[in-house]
Coordinates of C-alpha atoms in Angstrom, one line a residue:
R1 CA 0.0 0.1 0.1
S2 CA 1.2 3.4 -0.8
G3 CA 0.0 5.1 2.5
A4 CA -1.2 8.6 1.9
Y5 CA -1.1 8.4 -1.7
D6 CA -4.0 6.0 -1.2
Y7 CA -6.4 8.4 0.2
L8 CA -4.8 11.2 -2.1
A9 CA -6.3 8.9 -4.4
V10 CA -9.5 8.5 -3.9
P11 CA -12.0 10.9 -6.0
V12 CA -13.6 13.2 -3.7
A13 CA -17.3 14.6 -4.8
A14 CA -17.2 18.1 -5.8
A15 CA -20.3 18.7 -2.9
R16 CA -18.6 17.2 -0.3
L17 CA -15.1 19.2 -0.6
M18 CA -17.0 23.0 -1.0
T19 CA -18.6 21.1 2.3
S20 CA -15.9 20.3 4.0
L21 CA -14.1 23.7 3.2
H22 CA -16.8 26.3 4.3
D23 CA -16.9 23.7 7.6
G24 CA -13.0 24.6 8.3
L25 CA -13.6 28.6 7.1
A26 CA -16.6 28.3 9.9
N27 CA -14.2 27.2 12.8
R28 CA -11.2 29.4 11.6
Q29 CA -13.9 32.3 12.3
A30 CA -14.8 30.9 15.4
F31 CA -12.0 30.5 16.5
R32 CA -10.6 33.8 16.0
A33 CA -14.0 35.0 17.3
V34 CA -13.4 33.1 20.7
R35 CA -9.6 34.8 21.0
S36 CA -11.0 38.4 20.2
L37 CA -13.5 37.6 22.9
S38 CA -10.8 36.2 25.2
Q39 CA -8.7 38.9 24.9
E40 CA -11.4 41.5 25.9
L41 CA -12.2 39.3 28.1
A42 CA -8.7 39.7 29.4
Q43 CA -8.8 43.4 28.8
S44 CA -12.0 43.9 30.5
N45 CA -10.4 41.7 33.8
E46 CA -7.8 44.1 34.3
R47 CA -10.0 47.4 34.0
L48 CA -11.7 45.9 36.2
A49 CA -8.8 44.9 38.3
E50 CA -8.0 48.4 37.9
E51 CA -11.0 50.0 39.0
R52 CA -11.1 48.0 41.9
N53 CA -7.7 48.6 43.2
A54 CA -8.7 52.3 42.7
L55 CA -12.3 51.9 44.8
K56 CA -9.7 50.3 47.6
H57 CA -7.2 53.5 47.1
W58 CA -10.2 56.1 47.4
N59 CA -12.2 54.0 50.2
R60 CA -8.3 53.9 52.1
T61 CA -9.0 58.0 51.5
L62 CA -12.1 58.5 52.3
L63 CA -11.4 56.4 55.7
A64 CA -8.1 58.6 56.5
L65 CA -9.8 62.0 55.4
N66 CA -12.8 60.8 58.1
H67 CA -10.2 59.5 61.0
L68 CA -8.1 62.9 60.0
T69 CA -11.5 65.2 60.3
Q70 CA -12.2 63.5 63.7
V71 CA -9.0 63.9 65.3
L72 CA -9.1 67.8 64.1
T73 CA -12.7 67.9 65.5
G74 CA -11.4 65.7 68.9
S75 CA -9.6 68.7 70.4
L76 CA -10.1 72.0 71.8
D77 CA -6.3 73.3 71.5
S78 CA -5.5 74.9 68.6
E79 CA -1.7 74.2 68.7
I80 CA -2.6 69.9 69.0
I81 CA -5.1 70.8 66.3
V82 CA -2.3 72.1 64.0
R83 CA 0.0 69.6 64.4
S84 CA -2.5 66.7 64.2
L85 CA -3.4 68.1 60.8
F86 CA 1.0 68.1 60.0
T87 CA 0.8 64.4 60.8
G88 CA -2.2 63.4 58.7
L89 CA -1.9 65.4 56.2
A90 CA 1.3 64.0 54.8
T91 CA 0.0 60.4 54.8
L92 CA -3.0 61.4 53.1
V93 CA -1.9 63.8 49.9
P94 CA 2.2 63.3 49.1
L95 CA 3.3 66.6 49.8
D96 CA 6.8 68.1 51.1
I97 CA 6.2 71.5 52.9
I98 CA 3.0 72.2 54.5
G99 CA 2.2 75.8 56.1
F100 CA -0.1 77.5 58.7
A101 CA -0.6 80.9 60.1
C102 CA -3.4 82.0 62.1
A103 CA -3.7 85.5 63.7
E104 CA -5.8 84.7 67.3
P105 CA -4.2 83.7 68.9
H106 CA -1.4 84.1 67.0
R107 CA 0.5 80.7 65.4
V108 CA 2.5 80.2 62.5
M109 CA 4.2 76.8 62.4
T110 CA 5.7 74.6 59.3
W111 CA 6.5 71.2 58.3
S112 CA 8.7 69.7 55.7
R113 CA 8.8 65.8 54.7
S114 CA 13.0 65.9 55.3
S115 CA 15.3 67.8 56.1
A116 CA 16.3 68.3 51.9
W117 CA 13.2 71.2 52.4
T118 CA 14.7 72.7 55.2
C119 CA 15.6 75.7 53.4
R120 CA 12.4 76.1 52.1
E121 CA 10.6 75.1 55.2
M122 CA 12.5 78.6 56.5
Q123 CA 11.5 80.6 53.1
V124 CA 7.8 79.9 53.3
R125 CA 7.8 80.7 57.7
E126 CA 10.0 83.9 56.8
W127 CA 7.2 84.3 54.5
L128 CA 4.0 84.1 57.0
L129 CA 5.9 85.8 59.8
R130 CA 6.0 88.6 57.3
H131 CA 2.7 88.7 56.2
F132 CA 0.7 87.7 59.2
P133 CA 2.8 89.9 62.3
E134 CA 1.7 89.0 65.9
D135 CA 0.8 92.8 66.0
A136 CA -1.7 92.5 62.6
K137 CA -5.0 91.2 61.9
L138 CA -4.4 87.8 59.6
R139 CA -5.4 88.5 56.1
A140 CA -4.7 85.3 53.8
S141 CA -5.8 87.5 50.5
S142 CA -6.5 91.0 49.1
R143 CA -9.9 89.2 48.9
Q144 CA -13.2 89.4 51.2
P145 CA -13.3 86.2 53.6
L146 CA -14.9 82.8 52.3
D147 CA -17.9 80.9 53.7
L148 CA -15.6 77.8 54.2
V149 CA -19.5 75.6 55.0
G150 CA -18.4 73.4 53.0
A151 CA -16.1 72.0 50.4
G152 CA -17.7 72.9 47.4
A153 CA -17.2 77.0 49.0
L154 CA -13.9 76.7 47.6
S155 CA -13.0 76.2 44.0
R156 CA -9.3 76.6 42.0
E157 CA -9.5 80.0 42.0
D158 CA -9.7 80.6 46.2
C159 CA -6.9 77.5 46.1
A160 CA -4.1 79.3 44.3
P161 CA -1.0 80.4 46.0
L162 CA -1.0 83.9 47.0
S163 CA 0.5 86.6 44.0
S164 CA 3.3 87.5 46.5
F165 CA 4.2 83.6 48.2
P166 CA 7.7 82.7 46.8
A167 CA 7.2 81.0 43.8
I168 CA 8.9 77.1 43.2
G169 CA 8.1 77.0 39.3
D170 CA 4.5 75.7 38.2
D171 CA 1.7 77.5 40.4
R172 CA -0.1 73.9 40.3
H173 CA 3.0 72.7 42.3
A174 CA 1.4 75.2 45.7
M175 CA -1.8 75.3 47.1
T176 CA -3.0 77.9 49.7
I177 CA -6.0 77.5 51.2
P178 CA -7.9 80.3 53.1
L179 CA -9.3 79.5 56.6
P180 CA -12.5 82.0 57.8
I181 CA -11.8 81.2 61.8
S182 CA -13.8 83.7 62.7
P183 CA -15.7 87.1 61.4
D184 CA -12.5 88.6 62.8
T185 CA -10.0 86.2 61.9
Q186 CA -8.1 85.1 59.0
G187 CA -5.9 81.7 58.8
V188 CA -4.3 80.2 55.4
L189 CA -2.8 76.5 55.0
H190 CA -0.3 76.6 52.3
L191 CA 0.9 73.1 49.9
E192 CA 4.0 72.9 47.9
R193 CA 5.0 69.5 46.2
R194 CA 7.3 69.6 44.0
E195 CA 6.8 66.0 42.0
G196 CA 3.5 65.9 40.6
T197 CA 1.1 68.5 40.4
F198 CA -2.4 68.3 42.6
T199 CA -4.6 66.9 40.9
E200 CA -9.0 66.9 40.8
A201 CA -9.1 64.7 43.3
E202 CA -6.7 65.9 45.5
F203 CA -7.8 69.4 45.5
K204 CA -11.4 68.2 46.7
I205 CA -9.6 66.2 49.6
L206 CA -8.0 69.1 50.8
S207 CA -10.8 71.7 50.6
T208 CA -13.0 69.7 52.7
V209 CA -9.8 69.4 55.4
G210 CA -9.2 73.1 55.4
T211 CA -12.9 73.4 55.8
S212 CA -12.8 70.6 58.8
L213 CA -9.4 72.4 59.8
A214 CA -11.2 75.8 60.2
M215 CA -14.1 74.5 62.2
A216 CA -11.6 72.8 64.4
L217 CA -9.7 75.9 65.1
R218 CA -13.6 77.7 65.3
N219 CA -14.6 75.8 67.8
A220 CA -11.0 75.8 70.1
S221 CA -11.3 79.4 69.6
A222 CA -14.9 79.4 71.1
H223 CA -13.4 76.8 73.5
Q224 CA -11.3 79.1 74.5
M225 CA -12.9 82.3 75.4
I226 CA -16.0 80.4 77.3
Q227 CA -12.7 79.1 79.6
E228 CA -11.0 82.7 79.3
V229 CA -15.1 84.0 80.8
A230 CA -14.8 81.4 83.5
L231 CA -11.6 82.2 84.4
R232 CA -11.3 85.5 84.7
D233 CA -12.7 88.1 86.3
S234 CA -15.5 90.6 84.4
M235 CA -13.9 93.6 86.5
T236 CA -10.3 93.3 86.0
G237 CA -9.4 91.2 83.3
L238 CA -7.2 89.3 86.3
L239 CA -7.6 85.9 87.2
N240 CA -10.2 84.7 89.1
R241 CA -9.6 82.5 92.5
R242 CA -10.3 79.0 91.3
A243 CA -7.7 79.9 88.1
L244 CA -4.9 81.8 91.1
E245 CA -5.1 78.5 92.7
E246 CA -4.7 76.4 90.0
V247 CA -1.5 78.1 88.9
L248 CA -0.4 77.4 92.7
A249 CA -0.7 73.7 92.6
R250 CA 1.0 73.3 89.4
E251 CA 3.6 75.8 91.0
F252 CA 3.5 73.5 94.1
K253 CA 4.0 70.1 91.9
G254 CA 7.1 71.3 89.9
G255 CA 8.8 73.1 93.5
F256 CA 7.7 69.9 95.5
R257 CA 9.3 67.7 92.3
Y258 CA 12.4 69.5 91.5
S259 CA 12.7 71.9 94.4
S260 CA 12.5 74.9 92.7
S261 CA 11.7 78.4 94.5
A262 CA 8.6 80.0 93.8
C263 CA 6.7 82.6 96.2
L264 CA 3.4 83.7 96.2
L265 CA 2.6 88.0 97.2
L266 CA -1.2 88.0 99.1
V267 CA -2.0 92.1 98.6
D268 CA -4.5 93.7 99.8
L269 CA -5.6 97.0 99.3
D270 CA -5.9 99.2 103.0
Y271 CA -8.6 101.4 103.9
F272 CA -10.6 99.9 100.6
K273 CA -13.7 99.8 102.0
A274 CA -13.7 104.0 102.9
I275 CA -13.4 104.7 99.0
N276 CA -17.0 102.6 97.9
D277 CA -18.6 104.3 101.3
Q278 CA -17.9 108.2 100.8
L279 CA -16.7 108.0 96.7
G280 CA -19.2 105.1 96.2
H281 CA -19.0 101.1 94.3
L282 CA -18.0 103.3 91.0
A283 CA -14.9 104.3 92.0
G284 CA -13.8 101.6 94.2
D285 CA -13.9 99.8 90.8
Q286 CA -12.2 102.4 89.1
V287 CA -9.7 101.9 91.9
L288 CA -9.3 97.8 91.3
R289 CA -8.9 98.4 87.8
S290 CA -6.0 100.6 87.6
T291 CA -4.4 98.3 90.8
A292 CA -4.5 95.2 88.5
A293 CA -3.4 97.2 85.4
L294 CA -0.5 98.2 87.4
M295 CA 0.7 95.1 88.8
R296 CA 0.2 93.6 85.5
R297 CA 3.0 96.2 83.8
A298 CA 5.2 95.4 87.0
V299 CA 5.6 91.6 87.2
R300 CA 7.0 89.3 84.3
D301 CA 5.6 87.0 81.6
I302 CA 5.9 84.0 83.5
D303 CA 4.2 85.4 86.4
V304 CA 0.8 85.6 87.2
V305 CA -1.9 88.4 88.5
G306 CA -5.3 87.5 90.4
R307 CA -8.0 88.4 91.7
Y308 CA -8.6 86.8 94.8
G309 CA -11.5 88.4 95.8
G310 CA -12.9 92.0 97.0
E311 CA -9.4 94.1 97.1
E312 CA -7.1 91.4 97.3
F313 CA -5.2 90.4 94.9
G314 CA -2.3 87.1 94.6
I315 CA 0.8 87.0 93.0
V316 CA 2.5 83.9 91.8
L317 CA 6.5 84.2 91.1
P318 CA 7.7 80.8 89.3
H319 CA 11.1 80.2 90.0
T320 CA 11.4 82.9 92.5
D321 CA 13.7 83.4 95.6
L322 CA 12.7 85.8 98.6
D323 CA 15.1 88.3 97.9
R324 CA 13.6 88.6 94.2
A325 CA 9.7 88.5 96.0
L326 CA 10.7 91.1 98.5
V327 CA 12.0 93.3 95.3
L328 CA 9.5 93.5 93.8
A329 CA 6.5 93.2 96.4
E330 CA 8.4 96.6 98.0
R331 CA 8.4 97.9 94.8
L332 CA 4.6 97.6 94.0
R333 CA 3.8 98.6 97.5
R334 CA 5.5 101.9 96.5
E335 CA 4.0 102.6 93.0
I336 CA 0.9 102.0 94.7
E337 CA 1.6 104.6 97.1
S338 CA 2.7 107.0 95.1
Q339 CA 0.1 106.3 92.1
E340 CA -3.0 109.1 91.8
F341 CA -6.0 106.7 91.1
E342 CA -8.5 108.8 88.9
A343 CA -12.1 108.3 89.6
D344 CA -15.1 110.3 88.3
Q345 CA -15.4 112.4 91.4
G346 CA -11.6 112.7 91.5
I347 CA -8.2 111.5 92.8
V348 CA -7.6 109.1 95.0
R349 CA -4.6 107.6 96.9
I350 CA -4.7 104.3 98.1
T351 CA -1.6 102.3 99.6
A352 CA -1.6 98.5 100.6
S353 CA -0.2 95.6 102.7
F354 CA 1.9 92.3 101.4
G355 CA 2.5 89.0 102.9
I356 CA 4.7 86.5 100.8
A357 CA 5.7 83.3 101.6
H358 CA 7.9 81.6 99.6
I359 CA 8.4 77.4 98.7
P360 CA 10.3 74.7 99.6
A361 CA 9.3 75.2 103.1
V362 CA 9.7 72.9 105.6
T363 CA 6.8 74.5 107.0
I364 CA 4.5 74.4 104.1
R365 CA 3.4 71.0 102.8
S366 CA 0.5 71.6 100.5
V367 CA -1.0 74.7 98.3
S368 CA -3.9 75.5 101.5
E369 CA -0.5 75.8 104.0
W370 CA 0.9 77.8 101.2
I371 CA -1.9 80.7 101.0
A372 CA -2.5 80.1 104.8
A373 CA 1.5 81.5 105.3
A374 CA 0.9 84.2 102.5
D375 CA -2.5 85.0 104.3
S376 CA -0.6 85.2 107.8
A377 CA 2.1 87.2 106.9
L378 CA -0.7 89.7 105.3
Y379 CA -2.4 89.6 108.5
G380 CA 0.6 90.2 110.2
A381 CA 1.1 93.2 108.2
K382 CA -2.4 95.3 108.8
A383 CA -2.1 94.5 112.4
L384 CA 1.5 96.2 112.4
G385 CA -0.5 99.5 110.5
R386 CA -0.7 98.4 107.1
N387 CA 1.4 99.9 104.2
R388 CA 4.1 97.2 103.9
V389 CA 5.7 93.9 103.6
V390 CA 5.7 91.0 105.9
V391 CA 7.0 87.5 104.7
H392 CA 6.6 84.4 106.1
V393 CA 9.5 83.5 107.5
P394 CA 9.6 82.7 111.5
D395 CA 12.6 84.4 113.8
Q396 CA 14.3 86.1 111.2
A397 CA 14.2 90.1 110.3
V398 CA 14.5 91.3 106.7
S399 CA 15.1 94.8 105.7
V400 CA 15.0 96.3 102.1
A401 CA 15.4 99.5 101.0
G402 CA 15.3 101.0 104.2
T403 CA 12.3 99.7 104.9
T404 CA 12.1 97.2 107.7
L405 CA 9.8 94.6 107.1
T406 CA 8.2 92.8 110.3
L407 CA 8.6 88.6 109.5
A408 CA 4.9 86.7 110.4
A409 CA 5.9 83.7 112.7
P410 CA 3.8 80.3 111.9

């Protein structure tokens, strides 16, 4: 047998051959269709995977945005709010520089991704300090304050870099968001990055963060105002007794732990009742306010002045030894004695008595004992004729500026 030649030699009818050719072409077309569908299916699967990954990324972004918003609104301390922003925002959107400025309370803070950006960070900080000085109201731009009720309240033009801001190249690499914290106070949030421009999605995220930040700072400001009202004496603007005792507790704890010196001065205006009786309470109130202002001017920034009650004041002197406290007390005594207080009824002259208690001291083991010691010294000053300084130091005598200071025994 000749093998394949025998088969090829078999006559094939034309109809059968045409049928075979038709079937072969149909199979070929079907194969091509299946292959094309397979490729389309693979491409669809790739697109679905990309969309799924994009959705996962967007979901993570939304979760991070929600977390950052909760962190920002979860604090009533403006500094903590801004530091939380710096920590969370850089993980939410790739950034190289973040700058923040606010007028009340005055605050300028910056952040950079790495030490390579330190120079640029300093430029941003210097610009913020120049344009938002401590003694001036903040103006984020020449435009009127914007309403940031929702993210849609901002446009790309609203978030454009400030015209006077030092350029880094393409404006699309920088964004400045105005923050209306109160009707009279604006802040700004400035963002920069070198690689890649801000996308539309990132713009929406950052505008939402700006809204949340403004609201958080607004809440912190309102809380601070409430705290100020609760801790301030409404007449003099000084700390009230409760707030003063909180300061005393803090200083006593620090003095006990670190053996650091501190002094408490209790000051009482002599014969103050006579002013109220003879000139009226309005004149007495004017004298109290003027005395409070005099004391504030006389002390250091770290010292604390409060109204302890009635015509009695308290002054806390942290990190101060007894000698320095004596010098301050005597200077205050002389200033009050020589001061001509203006009242509607005319000029009022008055004197004051001082009691001083110093820590650490073996006889003072608590805040109440510290206050009692200063009060005992003040009582001694009153008993000895007023208009003098008395120190709670047992069995000693001190003379300052020619004035003998009698000491109150426990």
